[in-house]
Amino acid sequence: MSIEKKLSQHLQQGVVGFPVALASSVGVVMASPVILTVTSGFGMAGSTFALAMLIAFIMMQAQATTFAEAASMLPTSGAVYDYISGGLGRFWAITGTISAYLLVHVFAGTAETILSGIMALVNFEHLNTMMEHSGTSWMVGVGLVILFGLLNALGITIFGKAEIILTFVMWATLTVFGVIGLLKAPAVSLQGWFGNPLDLSDPSGVLSLIGMAMFMFVGFELVTPLAPELKNAGRNIPRAARLGLTGVAVTMAIYGAAMVHQVANVAMDPKNPAGPHLLDTPMAIPAFADQVMGPFGKIWLGIGLLFAGAATINTLIAALPRILYGMAIDGALPKAFTYLHPRFKTPLLGILVAVIIPCSHAWFIQGDLDRIMPLVLAAVCAWGVAYLLVNLAVARLRFTRPDFPRAYRSPWFPLPQIVSSVGILLAIWYITPPGMHPRDIYLPFGIMLGLTALYALVWTVCVQRVNPFRAVALEDILAAEFSKVGGHASLIDEELKRVATSA
């Protein structure tokens, strides 16, 4: 059978459909830090932040076309790793993937674990007071990580059902609160629909807001590691990314506008008006819920935010182990990561690592986010580097492998790749928040990137004994995905057999 027919057949088969793809593309994006960023952004800049969101949305739609084309060529569990290795070689693939996903999980994954509990509990006054006194609010997120680690170990179909429910509840909750908040009479006197009027007098200020808004959409691509397990992946992945990003943008715009309509952005300390304001903190959320629906609203929104954290954690624990599995199949990580559960055929070691990292880190810092915030931002910069490498890889493959079959092609090439790359560079350049020194972010970012690059060089040269900068043949990547590796069939084959047996 020709590679084109094999690829077409591989893209068609799967055990989960479009709803899971859509939920996976939204699950990580609408995380607790993103909801807090929206609240803070609209409170700080109003209509100017809305404009920044629109520009960032267009840039990330452009980025989505690149990931969709890559996934249609290489629908593998390794996803980003395989895209970069096929275009630029294993050195860049290992560097980009580990720094972007494993290190991000160490820091941003820990932040989400801690914040998911804090932002949900803040709506339940008595419980929040009790847990704050004992300093254990962060343990709610740890419990979620362990729960969804166990759930993911039971197979992709269980993950899919949970993700659809979590994402729908989270999405519906934020939308309902946003719409009601806009329909009610404003509790705050506003100068514009989004609060403060549009202000373009300071171009650098606008660019910094675009950088801030760009990271509101980061993470949609975590649907791509599920490509081997999706039905009609060549069609469903671009649709899910496009629709997911649109849904996030619309919901967040409505929610943010409603927030500034109903909650005054007063200084937390009246003696320090230049200090943090209410909309910069999680305390804005119960104030908004109470204003919109009273005490019942605080309970509903608290549950919705708990589901938001759960959806993010669920997606991270589903995607990261599959990326590690794909890397291990290519020899970029120890072979132990290719071990699958004898019955459920899930990458157990990867799931265990994905669970242990945020739990142990949250315990080590005792839920004190201030201790790792510069490292979270440094890891997010590394995530941006992976996006740039995927853009370069897909662009290079357009010139070196124009003959290779693509179920989806990024339109208007290379305009989307240029537009999204500019957005990512802006986001990295303007990532430093007020009150933080750029060196606190860029120094650890450089160290992270340097250490992963050193590992990539040593591993490829001394262990794999390959040219680290030679692009891997696309046929070889697909052959590894199609065939049995290390005594295991691919994840999709095993999952299909299990579902067929249990039916």
Short mmCIF file of C-alpha atoms in Angstrom, two decimals:
data_model
loop_
_atom_site.label_atom_id
_atom_site.label_comp_id
_atom_site.label_asym_id
_atom_site.label_seq_id
_atom_site.Cartn_x
_atom_site.Cartn_y
_atom_site.Cartn_z
CA MET A 1 0.00 0.00 0.00
CA SER A 2 1.36 3.46 -0.90
CA ILE A 3 2.29 5.98 1.81
CA GLU A 4 -0.55 8.22 0.62
CA LYS A 5 -3.15 5.49 1.09
CA LYS A 6 -1.73 4.47 4.47
CA LEU A 7 -1.73 8.08 5.63
CA SER A 8 -5.29 8.61 4.41
CA GLN A 9 -6.44 5.46 6.19
CA HIS A 10 -4.63 6.48 9.38
CA LEU A 11 -6.29 9.90 9.35
CA GLN A 12 -9.74 8.37 8.96
CA GLN A 13 -9.63 5.80 11.76
CA GLY A 14 -9.95 6.61 15.43
CA VAL A 15 -12.10 6.05 18.48
CA VAL A 16 -13.08 9.61 19.45
CA GLY A 17 -14.78 12.26 17.33
CA PHE A 18 -15.03 16.01 16.80
CA PRO A 19 -16.50 16.87 20.27
CA VAL A 20 -13.37 15.48 21.94
CA ALA A 21 -11.15 17.37 19.49
CA LEU A 22 -13.00 20.62 20.23
CA ALA A 23 -12.92 20.05 23.99
CA SER A 24 -9.18 19.29 23.86
CA SER A 25 -8.41 22.47 21.91
CA VAL A 26 -10.31 24.57 24.46
CA GLY A 27 -9.53 22.70 27.69
CA VAL A 28 -6.03 24.08 28.25
CA VAL A 29 -6.71 27.53 26.78
CA MET A 30 -9.48 28.47 29.21
CA ALA A 31 -7.29 27.82 32.23
CA SER A 32 -7.46 29.63 35.57
CA PRO A 33 -4.51 31.99 34.79
CA VAL A 34 -6.17 32.94 31.48
CA ILE A 35 -9.46 33.84 33.19
CA LEU A 36 -7.49 35.97 35.63
CA THR A 37 -5.58 37.59 32.73
CA VAL A 38 -8.88 38.54 31.05
CA THR A 39 -10.21 40.08 34.25
CA SER A 40 -7.00 42.02 34.80
CA GLY A 41 -6.60 43.05 31.14
CA PHE A 42 -10.08 44.54 30.80
CA GLY A 43 -9.80 46.22 34.18
CA MET A 44 -6.49 47.80 33.26
CA ALA A 45 -7.01 48.82 29.62
CA GLY A 46 -10.68 48.27 28.63
CA SER A 47 -11.23 48.83 24.89
CA THR A 48 -7.49 48.87 24.17
CA PHE A 49 -7.23 45.37 25.63
CA ALA A 50 -10.22 44.30 23.52
CA LEU A 51 -8.36 45.48 20.40
CA ALA A 52 -5.22 43.62 21.57
CA MET A 53 -7.34 40.47 22.02
CA LEU A 54 -8.69 40.79 18.48
CA ILE A 55 -5.19 41.12 17.00
CA ALA A 56 -3.89 38.21 19.11
CA PHE A 57 -6.88 36.11 18.03
CA ILE A 58 -6.06 36.67 14.34
CA MET A 59 -2.40 35.79 14.94
CA MET A 60 -3.29 32.57 16.76
CA GLN A 61 -5.77 31.57 14.04
CA ALA A 62 -2.82 31.88 11.67
CA GLN A 63 -0.75 29.67 13.99
CA ALA A 64 -3.56 27.11 14.08
CA THR A 65 -3.35 26.61 10.30
CA THR A 66 0.33 25.67 10.68
CA PHE A 67 -0.35 23.05 13.37
CA ALA A 68 -3.28 21.68 11.35
CA GLU A 69 -1.12 21.20 8.26
CA ALA A 70 1.61 19.53 10.31
CA ALA A 71 -0.89 17.18 11.99
CA SER A 72 -2.41 16.23 8.63
CA MET A 73 1.03 15.21 7.36
CA LEU A 74 2.19 13.52 10.55
CA PRO A 75 -0.78 12.32 12.64
CA THR A 76 1.40 10.86 15.36
CA SER A 77 1.44 10.72 19.15
CA GLY A 78 4.74 12.63 19.16
CA ALA A 79 3.03 15.61 17.46
CA VAL A 80 5.26 18.69 17.90
CA TYR A 81 8.37 16.53 18.27
CA ASP A 82 7.69 14.77 14.97
CA TYR A 83 6.74 18.00 13.16
CA ILE A 84 10.04 19.66 14.11
CA SER A 85 12.23 16.57 13.60
CA GLY A 86 10.71 16.09 10.12
CA GLY A 87 11.45 19.68 9.17
CA LEU A 88 14.57 20.68 11.09
CA GLY A 89 16.09 17.57 12.67
CA ARG A 90 16.15 15.85 16.07
CA PHE A 91 18.26 18.49 17.86
CA TRP A 92 15.66 21.20 17.40
CA ALA A 93 12.84 18.72 17.99
CA ILE A 94 14.17 17.57 21.37
CA THR A 95 15.08 21.11 22.41
CA GLY A 96 11.75 22.59 21.41
CA THR A 97 9.55 19.82 22.75
CA ILE A 98 11.18 19.34 26.14
CA SER A 99 11.53 23.05 26.84
CA ALA A 100 8.02 23.80 25.61
CA TYR A 101 6.03 20.97 27.10
CA LEU A 102 7.96 19.22 29.85
CA LEU A 103 9.37 22.40 31.41
CA VAL A 104 6.08 24.22 30.94
CA HIS A 105 4.42 21.39 32.82
CA VAL A 106 6.97 21.78 35.65
CA PHE A 107 6.14 25.46 36.13
CA ALA A 108 2.90 26.43 34.33
CA GLY A 109 1.38 23.04 35.17
CA THR A 110 2.18 23.64 38.82
CA ALA A 111 0.71 27.15 38.62
CA GLU A 112 -2.52 25.78 37.14
CA THR A 113 -2.66 23.08 39.82
CA ILE A 114 -2.40 25.69 42.57
CA LEU A 115 -4.63 28.34 40.97
CA SER A 116 -7.45 25.95 40.03
CA GLY A 117 -8.12 25.31 43.70
CA ILE A 118 -7.65 28.90 44.82
CA MET A 119 -9.94 30.40 42.16
CA ALA A 120 -12.70 27.88 42.82
CA LEU A 121 -12.54 28.08 46.61
CA VAL A 122 -12.55 31.88 46.69
CA ASN A 123 -16.29 31.66 45.87
CA PHE A 124 -17.01 29.55 48.97
CA GLU A 125 -16.27 31.94 51.82
CA HIS A 126 -16.35 29.62 54.83
CA LEU A 127 -14.50 26.75 53.16
CA ASN A 128 -11.98 29.18 51.68
CA THR A 129 -11.34 30.80 55.08
CA MET A 130 -10.85 27.42 56.70
CA MET A 131 -8.43 26.15 54.04
CA GLU A 132 -6.56 29.46 53.86
CA HIS A 133 -5.94 29.33 57.61
CA SER A 134 -4.51 25.85 57.24
CA GLY A 135 -2.62 26.87 54.05
CA THR A 136 -4.04 23.95 52.07
CA SER A 137 -6.13 25.64 49.31
CA TRP A 138 -3.61 24.44 46.74
CA MET A 139 -4.28 20.80 47.66
CA VAL A 140 -7.63 20.94 45.80
CA GLY A 141 -5.68 21.16 42.54
CA VAL A 142 -3.38 18.33 43.63
CA GLY A 143 -6.44 16.16 44.21
CA LEU A 144 -7.66 16.97 40.69
CA VAL A 145 -4.31 16.04 39.16
CA ILE A 146 -4.32 12.63 40.90
CA LEU A 147 -7.96 12.02 39.95
CA PHE A 148 -7.44 12.80 36.28
CA GLY A 149 -4.17 10.87 36.22
CA LEU A 150 -6.13 7.77 37.22
CA LEU A 151 -8.85 8.61 34.70
CA ASN A 152 -6.38 8.95 31.85
CA ALA A 153 -4.73 5.66 32.78
CA LEU A 154 -8.08 4.01 31.96
CA GLY A 155 -7.93 5.03 28.30
CA ILE A 156 -8.58 7.79 25.80
CA THR A 157 -12.34 7.15 25.63
CA ILE A 158 -12.74 7.84 29.35
CA PHE A 159 -10.66 11.00 28.97
CA GLY A 160 -12.82 12.12 26.05
CA LYS A 161 -16.11 11.76 27.92
CA ALA A 162 -14.79 13.62 30.95
CA GLU A 163 -13.26 16.39 28.83
CA ILE A 164 -16.49 17.07 26.92
CA ILE A 165 -18.50 17.44 30.16
CA LEU A 166 -15.89 19.61 31.90
CA THR A 167 -15.39 21.90 28.93
CA PHE A 168 -19.09 22.35 28.24
CA VAL A 169 -19.89 23.23 31.89
CA MET A 170 -16.96 25.67 32.05
CA TRP A 171 -17.78 27.30 28.72
CA ALA A 172 -21.52 27.54 29.41
CA THR A 173 -20.94 28.98 32.89
CA LEU A 174 -18.67 31.80 31.72
CA THR A 175 -20.97 32.60 28.80
CA VAL A 176 -24.16 32.67 30.91
CA PHE A 177 -22.55 34.90 33.55
CA GLY A 178 -21.15 37.15 30.83
CA VAL A 179 -24.47 37.58 29.02
CA ILE A 180 -26.45 38.22 32.22
CA GLY A 181 -23.76 40.61 33.42
CA LEU A 182 -24.14 42.62 30.21
CA LEU A 183 -27.95 42.56 30.25
CA LYS A 184 -28.16 43.84 33.81
CA ALA A 185 -27.92 47.55 34.47
CA PRO A 186 -24.23 48.46 34.91
CA ALA A 187 -23.07 48.86 38.50
CA VAL A 188 -20.09 50.91 37.32
CA SER A 189 -20.04 54.14 35.33
CA LEU A 190 -18.12 53.32 32.12
CA GLN A 191 -16.55 55.41 29.35
CA GLY A 192 -16.85 52.61 26.77
CA TRP A 193 -18.36 49.17 26.17
CA PHE A 194 -15.25 47.46 27.57
CA GLY A 195 -14.50 50.02 30.27
CA ASN A 196 -11.70 52.47 29.55
CA PRO A 197 -11.89 54.00 26.02
CA LEU A 198 -9.53 53.03 23.20
CA ASP A 199 -6.10 54.60 23.71
CA LEU A 200 -3.51 54.30 20.91
CA SER A 201 -1.29 57.17 22.09
CA ASP A 202 1.36 54.74 23.41
CA PRO A 203 2.25 52.13 20.72
CA SER A 204 4.52 50.18 23.07
CA GLY A 205 1.66 49.90 25.55
CA VAL A 206 -0.60 48.45 22.84
CA LEU A 207 2.12 45.98 21.77
CA SER A 208 2.57 44.84 25.37
CA LEU A 209 -1.18 44.19 25.61
CA ILE A 210 -1.03 42.14 22.38
CA GLY A 211 1.76 40.08 23.91
CA MET A 212 -0.33 39.59 27.04
CA ALA A 213 -3.37 38.60 24.97
CA MET A 214 -1.40 36.14 22.81
CA PHE A 215 -0.85 33.85 25.76
CA MET A 216 -4.61 33.73 26.35
CA PHE A 217 -4.82 31.39 23.36
CA VAL A 218 -1.69 29.27 23.89
CA GLY A 219 -2.33 25.55 24.31
CA PHE A 220 -4.98 24.94 21.62
CA GLU A 221 -2.46 22.72 19.79
CA LEU A 222 -2.64 20.06 22.51
CA VAL A 223 -5.36 18.48 20.41
CA THR A 224 -2.68 17.36 17.93
CA PRO A 225 -1.13 14.54 20.03
CA LEU A 226 -4.58 12.93 19.95
CA ALA A 227 -4.51 12.78 16.10
CA PRO A 228 -3.98 8.98 15.94
CA GLU A 229 -7.02 8.52 18.15
CA LEU A 230 -9.34 10.99 16.38
CA LYS A 231 -11.80 10.04 13.66
CA ASN A 232 -11.10 11.97 10.45
CA ALA A 233 -8.21 13.82 12.07
CA GLY A 234 -7.29 15.66 8.86
CA ARG A 235 -10.64 17.46 8.96
CA ASN A 236 -11.44 17.54 12.66
CA ILE A 237 -8.19 19.06 13.93
CA PRO A 238 -8.32 22.29 11.85
CA ARG A 239 -12.05 22.64 12.55
CA ALA A 240 -11.55 22.12 16.28
CA ALA A 241 -8.67 24.60 16.46
CA ARG A 242 -10.51 27.24 14.44
CA LEU A 243 -13.82 26.89 16.29
CA GLY A 244 -12.17 26.46 19.69
CA LEU A 245 -10.15 29.67 19.37
CA THR A 246 -13.24 31.54 18.16
CA GLY A 247 -15.32 30.24 21.06
CA VAL A 248 -12.65 31.22 23.57
CA ALA A 249 -12.30 34.73 22.11
CA VAL A 250 -16.07 35.39 22.08
CA THR A 251 -16.66 33.98 25.57
CA MET A 252 -13.74 35.84 27.08
CA ALA A 253 -14.76 39.13 25.44
CA ILE A 254 -18.32 38.80 26.81
CA TYR A 255 -17.09 37.72 30.24
CA GLY A 256 -14.51 40.53 30.43
CA ALA A 257 -16.99 43.21 29.33
CA ALA A 258 -19.55 41.98 31.86
CA MET A 259 -16.91 42.01 34.61
CA VAL A 260 -16.05 45.70 34.10
CA HIS A 261 -19.78 46.53 33.87
CA GLN A 262 -20.53 44.99 37.27
CA VAL A 263 -17.38 45.28 39.44
CA ALA A 264 -15.55 48.52 40.23
CA ASN A 265 -11.79 48.19 39.82
CA VAL A 266 -10.87 49.77 43.15
CA ALA A 267 -7.39 49.72 44.68
CA MET A 268 -6.91 46.87 47.15
CA ASP A 269 -5.14 49.28 49.49
CA PRO A 270 -6.74 52.76 49.51
CA LYS A 271 -3.45 54.16 50.82
CA ASN A 272 -1.64 52.84 47.73
CA PRO A 273 -3.76 53.69 44.65
CA ALA A 274 -0.89 52.68 42.35
CA GLY A 275 -0.82 49.16 43.82
CA PRO A 276 -2.86 46.07 42.82
CA HIS A 277 -6.54 46.62 42.03
CA LEU A 278 -9.48 44.33 42.66
CA LEU A 279 -9.65 43.07 39.05
CA ASP A 280 -6.01 41.99 39.27
CA THR A 281 -6.91 39.43 41.95
CA PRO A 282 -9.09 36.29 42.23
CA MET A 283 -11.31 38.25 44.69
CA ALA A 284 -12.95 39.95 41.68
CA ILE A 285 -14.63 36.65 40.78
CA PRO A 286 -16.90 36.21 43.84
CA ALA A 287 -17.70 39.96 43.69
CA PHE A 288 -18.82 39.52 40.07
CA ALA A 289 -20.79 36.34 40.78
CA ASP A 290 -22.56 37.98 43.74
CA GLN A 291 -23.42 41.06 41.68
CA VAL A 292 -24.86 38.96 38.82
CA MET A 293 -26.76 36.20 40.66
CA GLY A 294 -26.30 36.73 44.37
CA PRO A 295 -25.12 33.94 46.73
CA PHE A 296 -26.25 31.23 44.29
CA GLY A 297 -24.04 32.80 41.62
CA LYS A 298 -20.97 32.40 43.81
CA ILE A 299 -21.64 28.66 44.14
CA TRP A 300 -22.32 28.21 40.41
CA LEU A 301 -19.29 30.21 39.28
CA GLY A 302 -17.13 28.42 41.87
CA ILE A 303 -18.16 25.07 40.39
CA GLY A 304 -17.58 26.39 36.87
CA LEU A 305 -14.05 27.51 37.75
CA LEU A 306 -13.38 24.16 39.39
CA PHE A 307 -14.39 22.53 36.10
CA ALA A 308 -12.13 24.97 34.20
CA GLY A 309 -9.15 23.84 36.25
CA ALA A 310 -10.16 20.20 35.87
CA ALA A 311 -10.49 20.51 32.06
CA THR A 312 -7.02 22.05 31.82
CA ILE A 313 -5.43 19.42 34.03
CA ASN A 314 -7.24 16.62 32.17
CA THR A 315 -5.93 17.81 28.80
CA LEU A 316 -2.38 18.27 30.06
CA ILE A 317 -2.30 14.77 31.51
CA ALA A 318 -3.70 13.32 28.29
CA ALA A 319 -1.39 15.17 25.88
CA LEU A 320 2.00 15.26 27.61
CA PRO A 321 2.36 11.45 28.10
CA ARG A 322 1.56 10.90 24.41
CA ILE A 323 4.22 13.40 23.35
CA LEU A 324 6.74 11.66 25.62
CA TYR A 325 5.61 8.30 24.21
CA GLY A 326 6.18 9.52 20.66
CA MET A 327 9.63 10.86 21.56
CA ALA A 328 10.57 7.57 23.21
CA ILE A 329 9.51 5.62 20.11
CA ASP A 330 12.05 7.67 18.13
CA GLY A 331 14.68 7.07 20.79
CA ALA A 332 14.72 10.69 22.04
CA LEU A 333 13.77 9.55 25.55
CA PRO A 334 14.38 6.30 27.48
CA LYS A 335 12.47 3.32 26.11
CA ALA A 336 10.56 2.97 29.40
CA PHE A 337 8.23 5.74 28.17
CA THR A 338 6.91 3.36 25.46
CA TYR A 339 5.48 0.99 28.09
CA LEU A 340 1.72 0.64 27.77
CA HIS A 341 -0.79 -0.63 30.31
CA PRO A 342 -1.42 -4.31 29.48
CA ARG A 343 -5.20 -3.83 29.30
CA PHE A 344 -5.93 -0.15 28.61
CA LYS A 345 -2.88 0.46 26.38
CA THR A 346 -2.16 3.86 27.92
CA PRO A 347 1.39 5.26 28.34
CA LEU A 348 1.62 4.67 32.08
CA LEU A 349 5.10 6.06 32.79
CA GLY A 350 4.30 9.29 30.95
CA ILE A 351 1.05 9.67 32.89
CA LEU A 352 2.88 9.00 36.16
CA VAL A 353 5.46 11.68 35.31
CA ALA A 354 2.71 14.12 34.30
CA VAL A 355 1.04 13.59 37.68
CA ILE A 356 4.11 13.60 39.90
CA ILE A 357 5.64 16.81 38.47
CA PRO A 358 2.95 19.36 39.44
CA CYS A 359 1.97 17.56 42.64
CA SER A 360 5.49 17.35 44.04
CA HIS A 361 6.32 20.88 42.89
CA ALA A 362 3.17 22.34 44.48
CA TRP A 363 3.99 20.49 47.70
CA PHE A 364 7.62 21.71 47.60
CA ILE A 365 6.64 25.38 47.34
CA GLN A 366 3.57 24.86 49.58
CA GLY A 367 1.29 26.51 47.04
CA ASP A 368 3.21 29.82 47.08
CA LEU A 369 2.91 30.97 43.45
CA ASP A 370 5.05 34.07 43.99
CA ARG A 371 8.07 31.79 44.35
CA ILE A 372 7.80 30.46 40.80
CA MET A 373 5.99 33.19 38.83
CA PRO A 374 9.15 34.37 36.94
CA LEU A 375 9.84 30.71 36.09
CA VAL A 376 6.28 30.25 34.85
CA LEU A 377 6.77 33.18 32.47
CA ALA A 378 10.19 31.84 31.42
CA ALA A 379 8.60 28.49 30.60
CA VAL A 380 5.88 30.23 28.61
CA CYS A 381 8.64 31.89 26.54
CA ALA A 382 9.98 28.39 25.84
CA TRP A 383 6.48 27.41 24.68
CA GLY A 384 6.64 30.30 22.20
CA VAL A 385 9.98 29.00 20.89
CA ALA A 386 8.30 25.67 20.05
CA TYR A 387 5.64 27.54 18.06
CA LEU A 388 8.37 29.32 16.09
CA LEU A 389 10.15 26.03 15.39
CA VAL A 390 6.92 24.42 14.13
CA ASN A 391 6.40 27.40 11.80
CA LEU A 392 9.94 27.01 10.45
CA ALA A 393 9.55 23.24 10.06
CA VAL A 394 6.26 23.46 8.16
CA ALA A 395 7.60 26.26 5.95
CA ARG A 396 10.76 24.26 5.15
CA LEU A 397 8.73 21.16 4.31
CA ARG A 398 6.68 23.19 1.82
CA PHE A 399 9.91 23.73 -0.14
CA THR A 400 11.69 20.41 0.46
CA ARG A 401 8.68 18.06 0.32
CA PRO A 402 6.04 19.72 -1.88
CA ASP A 403 5.11 16.24 -3.14
CA PHE A 404 4.15 14.87 0.29
CA PRO A 405 0.38 14.35 0.74
CA ARG A 406 -1.36 16.92 2.94
CA ALA A 407 -4.99 16.42 3.95
CA TYR A 408 -5.00 20.09 5.02
CA ARG A 409 -2.87 22.93 3.66
CA SER A 410 -2.35 26.22 5.46
CA PRO A 411 -3.97 28.85 3.16
CA TRP A 412 -2.06 31.88 1.82
CA PHE A 413 1.32 30.34 2.68
CA PRO A 414 3.63 31.80 4.06
CA LEU A 415 1.52 34.72 5.35
CA PRO A 416 0.01 32.85 8.35
CA GLN A 417 3.46 31.63 9.43
CA ILE A 418 4.88 35.16 9.26
CA VAL A 419 1.93 36.75 11.08
CA SER A 420 1.92 34.23 13.92
CA SER A 421 5.71 34.32 14.31
CA VAL A 422 5.60 38.10 14.69
CA GLY A 423 2.91 37.69 17.35
CA ILE A 424 4.94 35.13 19.30
CA LEU A 425 8.05 37.34 19.21
CA LEU A 426 5.99 40.30 20.44
CA ALA A 427 4.58 38.16 23.24
CA ILE A 428 8.05 37.08 24.37
CA TRP A 429 9.45 40.61 24.12
CA TYR A 430 6.67 42.15 26.21
CA ILE A 431 6.12 39.31 28.66
CA THR A 432 7.51 41.10 31.73
CA PRO A 433 4.63 42.31 33.94
CA PRO A 434 4.82 45.56 35.93
CA GLY A 435 6.92 45.24 39.07
CA MET A 436 9.10 42.42 37.71
CA HIS A 437 12.59 42.82 36.21
CA PRO A 438 13.03 41.34 32.69
CA ARG A 439 16.20 39.59 33.84
CA ASP A 440 14.15 37.49 36.29
CA ILE A 441 12.39 35.94 33.29
CA TYR A 442 14.93 35.95 30.46
CA LEU A 443 17.82 34.52 32.53
CA PRO A 444 15.96 31.32 33.56
CA PHE A 445 14.50 31.16 30.04
CA GLY A 446 18.03 31.15 28.62
CA ILE A 447 19.17 28.55 31.16
CA MET A 448 16.18 26.28 30.38
CA LEU A 449 16.79 26.54 26.67
CA GLY A 450 20.55 26.04 27.07
CA LEU A 451 20.21 22.93 29.26
CA THR A 452 17.64 21.29 26.99
CA ALA A 453 19.80 22.11 23.95
CA LEU A 454 22.80 20.52 25.68
CA TYR A 455 20.74 17.40 26.46
CA ALA A 456 19.53 17.27 22.84
CA LEU A 457 23.07 17.52 21.48
CA VAL A 458 24.56 14.91 23.83
CA TRP A 459 21.62 12.50 23.39
CA THR A 460 21.53 12.65 19.58
CA VAL A 461 25.30 12.46 19.12
CA CYS A 462 26.32 10.06 21.92
CA VAL A 463 23.22 7.90 22.44
CA GLN A 464 21.29 7.92 19.17
CA ARG A 465 24.47 8.42 17.10
CA VAL A 466 22.72 10.43 14.41
CA ASN A 467 23.30 13.78 12.73
CA PRO A 468 21.35 16.06 15.09
CA PHE A 469 20.59 18.62 12.40
CA ARG A 470 19.48 16.28 9.60
CA ALA A 471 15.73 16.27 9.07
CA VAL A 472 14.13 12.87 9.65
CA ALA A 473 12.41 11.40 6.61
CA LEU A 474 8.64 11.82 6.90
CA GLU A 475 8.16 8.26 5.67
CA ASP A 476 10.32 6.97 8.55
CA ILE A 477 8.25 8.90 11.11
CA LEU A 478 5.02 7.51 9.71
CA ALA A 479 6.44 3.99 9.44
CA ALA A 480 7.25 4.09 13.16
CA GLU A 481 3.70 5.23 13.90
CA PHE A 482 2.11 2.61 11.65
CA SER A 483 4.20 -0.33 12.74
CA LYS A 484 4.69 -2.11 16.03
CA VAL A 485 7.49 -0.58 18.03
CA GLY A 486 9.21 -2.23 20.94
CA GLY A 487 6.67 -5.04 21.09
CA HIS A 488 3.69 -2.65 21.19
CA ALA A 489 1.22 -1.76 18.51
CA SER A 490 0.52 1.95 18.08
CA LEU A 491 -1.85 3.49 20.60
CA ILE A 492 -4.66 3.70 18.09
CA ASP A 493 -4.41 0.07 17.04
CA GLU A 494 -4.44 -1.12 20.62
CA GLU A 495 -7.31 1.18 21.58
CA LEU A 496 -9.36 0.09 18.58
CA LYS A 497 -8.85 -3.56 19.49
CA ARG A 498 -9.86 -2.91 23.10
CA VAL A 499 -13.01 -1.03 22.14
CA ALA A 500 -13.95 -3.68 19.58
CA THR A 501 -13.43 -6.43 22.15
CA SER A 502 -15.49 -4.70 24.81
CA ALA A 503 -18.33 -3.83 22.40
#
